[in-house]
Amino acid sequence: MIRIGFIGRTKSLYKAIILFSEIDGFKVSFIWTCKDEDYYEFKSKNFKDLANNLGAKFIYSSRIDETAQLVNADVVVSMNFINIIPKHFINKFKFGIINAHPGDLPRYRGNACPNWAILNNESEVVLSFHLMDERLDSGAIITKEVFKLKEDTYIGEIYEWLYNKIPSGFFKSVKML
């Protein structure tokens, strides 16, 4: 049984938690989230309710050092956590922390990467799954998924594609480890 933890926010992470909870061989150990943005469809309460339904530990905090001792897992999946995660916390987990980043790493780091890809007339938007290190959007790449851009691509199409690709991309990445 692989114990898996989740850190972050967004409906894609929520969907990934549900996916892993339904697959034999995985046990959701903890769900850790922090302050919501007003426009998020899934709020911290949704993550809390899901943790309770799965019998997983729920943590609501942005303070890693103060709560790190409360969590244990073999691997952690992360997306859109509010702070950079320190190396000593990453090293706590046997297989590390996998992050989903909607940009072609290492080229596109930070926020709004799909928007920048469009503005820079790229031919595609890349979704990168990588092992985290102590720097922002950095670490060994595990796998990438590609969305081909057309002249009339709307940003909403890309975010819908991301929503659908991220959960299965996390699963593929965990299997590759």
PDB file of C-alpha atoms in Angstrom:
ATOM      1  CA  MET A   1       0.000   0.000   0.000  1.00  0.00           C
ATOM      2  CA  ILE A   2       1.458   3.363  -1.051  1.00  0.00           C
ATOM      3  CA  ARG A   3       0.583   6.191   1.310  1.00  0.00           C
ATOM      4  CA  ILE A   4       0.038   9.393  -0.649  1.00  0.00           C
ATOM      5  CA  GLY A   5      -0.353  12.945   0.605  1.00  0.00           C
ATOM      6  CA  PHE A   6      -1.700  16.014  -1.162  1.00  0.00           C
ATOM      7  CA  ILE A   7      -0.639  19.625  -0.717  1.00  0.00           C
ATOM      8  CA  GLY A   8      -2.201  22.606  -2.437  1.00  0.00           C
ATOM      9  CA  ARG A   9      -5.375  24.061  -3.850  1.00  0.00           C
ATOM     10  CA  THR A  10      -7.506  23.967  -7.050  1.00  0.00           C
ATOM     11  CA  LYS A  11     -10.197  21.703  -8.423  1.00  0.00           C
ATOM     12  CA  SER A  12      -7.574  19.728 -10.387  1.00  0.00           C
ATOM     13  CA  LEU A  13      -5.889  18.677  -7.158  1.00  0.00           C
ATOM     14  CA  TYR A  14      -9.288  17.792  -5.704  1.00  0.00           C
ATOM     15  CA  LYS A  15     -10.008  15.609  -8.731  1.00  0.00           C
ATOM     16  CA  ALA A  16      -6.564  13.953  -8.359  1.00  0.00           C
ATOM     17  CA  ILE A  17      -7.319  13.084  -4.728  1.00  0.00           C
ATOM     18  CA  ILE A  18     -10.542  11.395  -5.774  1.00  0.00           C
ATOM     19  CA  LEU A  19      -8.729   9.471  -8.526  1.00  0.00           C
ATOM     20  CA  PHE A  20      -6.075   8.105  -6.150  1.00  0.00           C
ATOM     21  CA  SER A  21      -8.676   7.266  -3.494  1.00  0.00           C
ATOM     22  CA  GLU A  22     -10.442   5.007  -5.995  1.00  0.00           C
ATOM     23  CA  ILE A  23      -7.338   3.057  -7.089  1.00  0.00           C
ATOM     24  CA  ASP A  24      -6.327  -0.100  -5.229  1.00  0.00           C
ATOM     25  CA  GLY A  25      -2.855   0.089  -3.734  1.00  0.00           C
ATOM     26  CA  PHE A  26      -3.095   3.737  -2.627  1.00  0.00           C
ATOM     27  CA  LYS A  27      -4.141   5.208   0.711  1.00  0.00           C
ATOM     28  CA  VAL A  28      -4.699   8.957   1.007  1.00  0.00           C
ATOM     29  CA  SER A  29      -2.695   9.821   4.106  1.00  0.00           C
ATOM     30  CA  PHE A  30      -3.314  13.565   4.320  1.00  0.00           C
ATOM     31  CA  ILE A  31      -4.802  16.546   2.502  1.00  0.00           C
ATOM     32  CA  TRP A  32      -3.119  19.877   3.239  1.00  0.00           C
ATOM     33  CA  THR A  33      -4.506  23.125   1.936  1.00  0.00           C
ATOM     34  CA  CYS A  34      -4.342  26.805   2.801  1.00  0.00           C
ATOM     35  CA  LYS A  35      -6.016  30.141   2.097  1.00  0.00           C
ATOM     36  CA  ASP A  36      -8.513  30.070  -0.761  1.00  0.00           C
ATOM     37  CA  GLU A  37      -8.740  32.576  -3.560  1.00  0.00           C
ATOM     38  CA  ASP A  38     -12.214  34.057  -3.998  1.00  0.00           C
ATOM     39  CA  TYR A  39     -12.544  32.678  -7.520  1.00  0.00           C
ATOM     40  CA  TYR A  40     -11.721  29.038  -6.622  1.00  0.00           C
ATOM     41  CA  GLU A  41     -14.496  26.573  -7.305  1.00  0.00           C
ATOM     42  CA  PHE A  42     -13.201  24.242  -4.595  1.00  0.00           C
ATOM     43  CA  LYS A  43     -12.626  25.801  -1.209  1.00  0.00           C
ATOM     44  CA  SER A  44     -10.777  24.512   1.825  1.00  0.00           C
ATOM     45  CA  LYS A  45     -14.107  23.221   3.169  1.00  0.00           C
ATOM     46  CA  ASN A  46     -14.387  20.902   0.149  1.00  0.00           C
ATOM     47  CA  PHE A  47     -10.927  19.504   0.897  1.00  0.00           C
ATOM     48  CA  LYS A  48     -11.801  19.140   4.575  1.00  0.00           C
ATOM     49  CA  ASP A  49     -15.009  17.246   3.771  1.00  0.00           C
ATOM     50  CA  LEU A  50     -13.119  14.985   1.361  1.00  0.00           C
ATOM     51  CA  ALA A  51     -10.429  14.252   3.974  1.00  0.00           C
ATOM     52  CA  ASN A  52     -13.122  13.346   6.499  1.00  0.00           C
ATOM     53  CA  ASN A  53     -14.860  11.050   3.974  1.00  0.00           C
ATOM     54  CA  LEU A  54     -11.556   9.304   3.182  1.00  0.00           C
ATOM     55  CA  GLY A  55     -10.373   9.037   6.779  1.00  0.00           C
ATOM     56  CA  ALA A  56      -7.332  11.174   5.933  1.00  0.00           C
ATOM     57  CA  LYS A  57      -5.678  13.813   8.095  1.00  0.00           C
ATOM     58  CA  PHE A  58      -6.743  17.360   7.126  1.00  0.00           C
ATOM     59  CA  ILE A  59      -4.436  20.340   7.587  1.00  0.00           C
ATOM     60  CA  TYR A  60      -5.294  23.977   6.916  1.00  0.00           C
ATOM     61  CA  SER A  61      -2.121  26.027   7.180  1.00  0.00           C
ATOM     62  CA  SER A  62       0.522  27.754   5.091  1.00  0.00           C
ATOM     63  CA  ARG A  63       3.187  27.155   7.763  1.00  0.00           C
ATOM     64  CA  ILE A  64       5.161  24.115   6.739  1.00  0.00           C
ATOM     65  CA  ASP A  65       7.707  24.086   9.549  1.00  0.00           C
ATOM     66  CA  GLU A  66       5.040  24.268  12.240  1.00  0.00           C
ATOM     67  CA  THR A  67       2.957  21.396  10.874  1.00  0.00           C
ATOM     68  CA  ALA A  68       5.457  19.143   9.041  1.00  0.00           C
ATOM     69  CA  GLN A  69       5.628  16.672  11.917  1.00  0.00           C
ATOM     70  CA  LEU A  70       1.882  16.011  11.550  1.00  0.00           C
ATOM     71  CA  VAL A  71       2.154  14.354   8.129  1.00  0.00           C
ATOM     72  CA  ASN A  72       3.563  11.097   6.841  1.00  0.00           C
ATOM     73  CA  ALA A  73       3.428   9.515   3.371  1.00  0.00           C
ATOM     74  CA  ASP A  74       5.566   7.706   0.820  1.00  0.00           C
ATOM     75  CA  VAL A  75       4.962  10.294  -1.888  1.00  0.00           C
ATOM     76  CA  VAL A  76       3.240  13.673  -2.023  1.00  0.00           C
ATOM     77  CA  VAL A  77       1.403  15.337  -4.890  1.00  0.00           C
ATOM     78  CA  SER A  78       1.353  19.128  -4.943  1.00  0.00           C
ATOM     79  CA  MET A  79      -0.289  21.878  -6.928  1.00  0.00           C
ATOM     80  CA  ASN A  80      -0.626  25.593  -6.276  1.00  0.00           C
ATOM     81  CA  PHE A  81       0.487  25.669  -2.653  1.00  0.00           C
ATOM     82  CA  ILE A  82       0.881  29.212  -1.419  1.00  0.00           C
ATOM     83  CA  ASN A  83       4.548  28.903  -0.308  1.00  0.00           C
ATOM     84  CA  ILE A  84       7.757  27.423  -1.640  1.00  0.00           C
ATOM     85  CA  ILE A  85       8.294  24.067   0.050  1.00  0.00           C
ATOM     86  CA  PRO A  86      11.696  23.742   1.782  1.00  0.00           C
ATOM     87  CA  LYS A  87      14.182  20.974   0.969  1.00  0.00           C
ATOM     88  CA  HIS A  88      14.055  19.396   4.447  1.00  0.00           C
ATOM     89  CA  PHE A  89      10.309  18.883   4.027  1.00  0.00           C
ATOM     90  CA  ILE A  90      10.649  17.492   0.494  1.00  0.00           C
ATOM     91  CA  ASN A  91      13.273  15.020   1.723  1.00  0.00           C
ATOM     92  CA  LYS A  92      10.885  13.746   4.391  1.00  0.00           C
ATOM     93  CA  PHE A  93       9.093  11.580   1.815  1.00  0.00           C
ATOM     94  CA  LYS A  94      10.594   8.410   0.311  1.00  0.00           C
ATOM     95  CA  PHE A  95       9.647   9.364  -3.270  1.00  0.00           C
ATOM     96  CA  GLY A  96       9.604  13.146  -2.774  1.00  0.00           C
ATOM     97  CA  ILE A  97       6.967  15.610  -3.901  1.00  0.00           C
ATOM     98  CA  ILE A  98       5.564  15.704  -7.421  1.00  0.00           C
ATOM     99  CA  ASN A  99       4.318  19.050  -8.682  1.00  0.00           C
ATOM    100  CA  ALA A 100       2.099  19.794 -11.677  1.00  0.00           C
ATOM    101  CA  HIS A 101       3.093  22.995 -13.450  1.00  0.00           C
ATOM    102  CA  PRO A 102       1.152  24.413 -16.426  1.00  0.00           C
ATOM    103  CA  GLY A 103       4.281  25.586 -18.236  1.00  0.00           C
ATOM    104  CA  ASP A 104       7.166  24.118 -20.174  1.00  0.00           C
ATOM    105  CA  LEU A 105       9.825  23.776 -17.492  1.00  0.00           C
ATOM    106  CA  PRO A 106      12.451  25.053 -17.159  1.00  0.00           C
ATOM    107  CA  ARG A 107      11.519  27.694 -19.740  1.00  0.00           C
ATOM    108  CA  TYR A 108       8.206  28.896 -18.259  1.00  0.00           C
ATOM    109  CA  ARG A 109       8.230  29.278 -14.480  1.00  0.00           C
ATOM    110  CA  GLY A 110       5.901  31.211 -12.226  1.00  0.00           C
ATOM    111  CA  ASN A 111       2.281  32.152 -12.856  1.00  0.00           C
ATOM    112  CA  ALA A 112       0.084  32.482 -15.946  1.00  0.00           C
ATOM    113  CA  CYS A 113       2.332  30.276 -18.109  1.00  0.00           C
ATOM    114  CA  PRO A 114      -0.419  29.285 -20.574  1.00  0.00           C
ATOM    115  CA  ASN A 115      -1.190  32.969 -21.083  1.00  0.00           C
ATOM    116  CA  TRP A 116       2.496  33.699 -21.728  1.00  0.00           C
ATOM    117  CA  ALA A 117       2.718  30.831 -24.203  1.00  0.00           C
ATOM    118  CA  ILE A 118      -0.152  32.360 -26.184  1.00  0.00           C
ATOM    119  CA  LEU A 119       1.288  35.885 -25.993  1.00  0.00           C
ATOM    120  CA  ASN A 120       4.678  34.575 -27.133  1.00  0.00           C
ATOM    121  CA  ASN A 121       3.086  32.844 -30.146  1.00  0.00           C
ATOM    122  CA  GLU A 122       4.133  29.380 -29.009  1.00  0.00           C
ATOM    123  CA  SER A 123       2.770  26.395 -30.933  1.00  0.00           C
ATOM    124  CA  GLU A 124       1.807  24.569 -27.725  1.00  0.00           C
ATOM    125  CA  VAL A 125       1.193  24.780 -24.014  1.00  0.00           C
ATOM    126  CA  VAL A 126       3.102  22.229 -21.968  1.00  0.00           C
ATOM    127  CA  LEU A 127       1.999  20.688 -18.674  1.00  0.00           C
ATOM    128  CA  SER A 128       5.102  19.597 -16.738  1.00  0.00           C
ATOM    129  CA  PHE A 129       5.191  17.083 -13.892  1.00  0.00           C
ATOM    130  CA  HIS A 130       8.390  17.299 -11.896  1.00  0.00           C
ATOM    131  CA  LEU A 131       9.989  16.283  -8.648  1.00  0.00           C
ATOM    132  CA  MET A 132      10.186  19.385  -6.517  1.00  0.00           C
ATOM    133  CA  ASP A 133      13.391  20.822  -5.164  1.00  0.00           C
ATOM    134  CA  GLU A 134      13.786  23.866  -2.955  1.00  0.00           C
ATOM    135  CA  ARG A 135      13.518  26.379  -5.824  1.00  0.00           C
ATOM    136  CA  LEU A 136      10.371  27.668  -7.522  1.00  0.00           C
ATOM    137  CA  ASP A 137       9.138  25.426 -10.360  1.00  0.00           C
ATOM    138  CA  SER A 138      12.388  23.509 -10.413  1.00  0.00           C
ATOM    139  CA  GLY A 139      13.486  19.886 -10.168  1.00  0.00           C
ATOM    140  CA  ALA A 140      13.789  16.766 -12.296  1.00  0.00           C
ATOM    141  CA  ILE A 141      11.104  16.487 -14.971  1.00  0.00           C
ATOM    142  CA  ILE A 142       9.116  13.244 -14.791  1.00  0.00           C
ATOM    143  CA  THR A 143       6.797  13.671 -17.775  1.00  0.00           C
ATOM    144  CA  LYS A 144       5.127  16.333 -19.919  1.00  0.00           C
ATOM    145  CA  GLU A 145       1.777  16.617 -21.689  1.00  0.00           C
ATOM    146  CA  VAL A 146       1.195  18.904 -24.690  1.00  0.00           C
ATOM    147  CA  PHE A 147      -1.788  20.962 -25.823  1.00  0.00           C
ATOM    148  CA  LYS A 148      -1.408  22.170 -29.424  1.00  0.00           C
ATOM    149  CA  LEU A 149      -2.417  25.793 -29.870  1.00  0.00           C
ATOM    150  CA  LYS A 150      -4.485  27.011 -32.799  1.00  0.00           C
ATOM    151  CA  GLU A 151      -4.924  30.550 -33.994  1.00  0.00           C
ATOM    152  CA  ASP A 152      -8.306  30.782 -32.256  1.00  0.00           C
ATOM    153  CA  THR A 153      -7.505  28.903 -29.025  1.00  0.00           C
ATOM    154  CA  TYR A 154      -9.323  30.408 -26.058  1.00  0.00           C
ATOM    155  CA  ILE A 155      -7.578  30.342 -22.661  1.00  0.00           C
ATOM    156  CA  GLY A 156     -10.624  28.600 -21.171  1.00  0.00           C
ATOM    157  CA  GLU A 157      -9.986  25.617 -23.467  1.00  0.00           C
ATOM    158  CA  ILE A 158      -6.494  25.290 -22.064  1.00  0.00           C
ATOM    159  CA  TYR A 159      -7.679  25.431 -18.461  1.00  0.00           C
ATOM    160  CA  GLU A 160     -10.341  22.801 -19.179  1.00  0.00           C
ATOM    161  CA  TRP A 161      -7.632  20.595 -20.750  1.00  0.00           C
ATOM    162  CA  LEU A 162      -5.431  21.131 -17.674  1.00  0.00           C
ATOM    163  CA  TYR A 163      -8.306  20.229 -15.356  1.00  0.00           C
ATOM    164  CA  ASN A 164      -8.770  16.950 -17.204  1.00  0.00           C
ATOM    165  CA  LYS A 165      -5.059  16.088 -17.693  1.00  0.00           C
ATOM    166  CA  ILE A 166      -3.620  16.899 -14.263  1.00  0.00           C
ATOM    167  CA  PRO A 167      -5.149  14.018 -12.255  1.00  0.00           C
ATOM    168  CA  SER A 168      -4.101  11.326 -14.745  1.00  0.00           C
ATOM    169  CA  GLY A 169      -0.710  13.012 -15.158  1.00  0.00           C
ATOM    170  CA  PHE A 170      -0.135  12.768 -11.416  1.00  0.00           C
ATOM    171  CA  PHE A 171      -1.059   9.083 -11.534  1.00  0.00           C
ATOM    172  CA  LYS A 172       1.279   8.465 -14.488  1.00  0.00           C
ATOM    173  CA  SER A 173       4.079  10.332 -12.657  1.00  0.00           C
ATOM    174  CA  VAL A 174       3.654   8.366  -9.426  1.00  0.00           C
ATOM    175  CA  LYS A 175       3.726   5.107 -11.378  1.00  0.00           C
ATOM    176  CA  MET A 176       6.947   6.203 -13.120  1.00  0.00           C
ATOM    177  CA  LEU A 177       8.671   6.675  -9.748  1.00  0.00           C
TER     178      LEU A 177
END
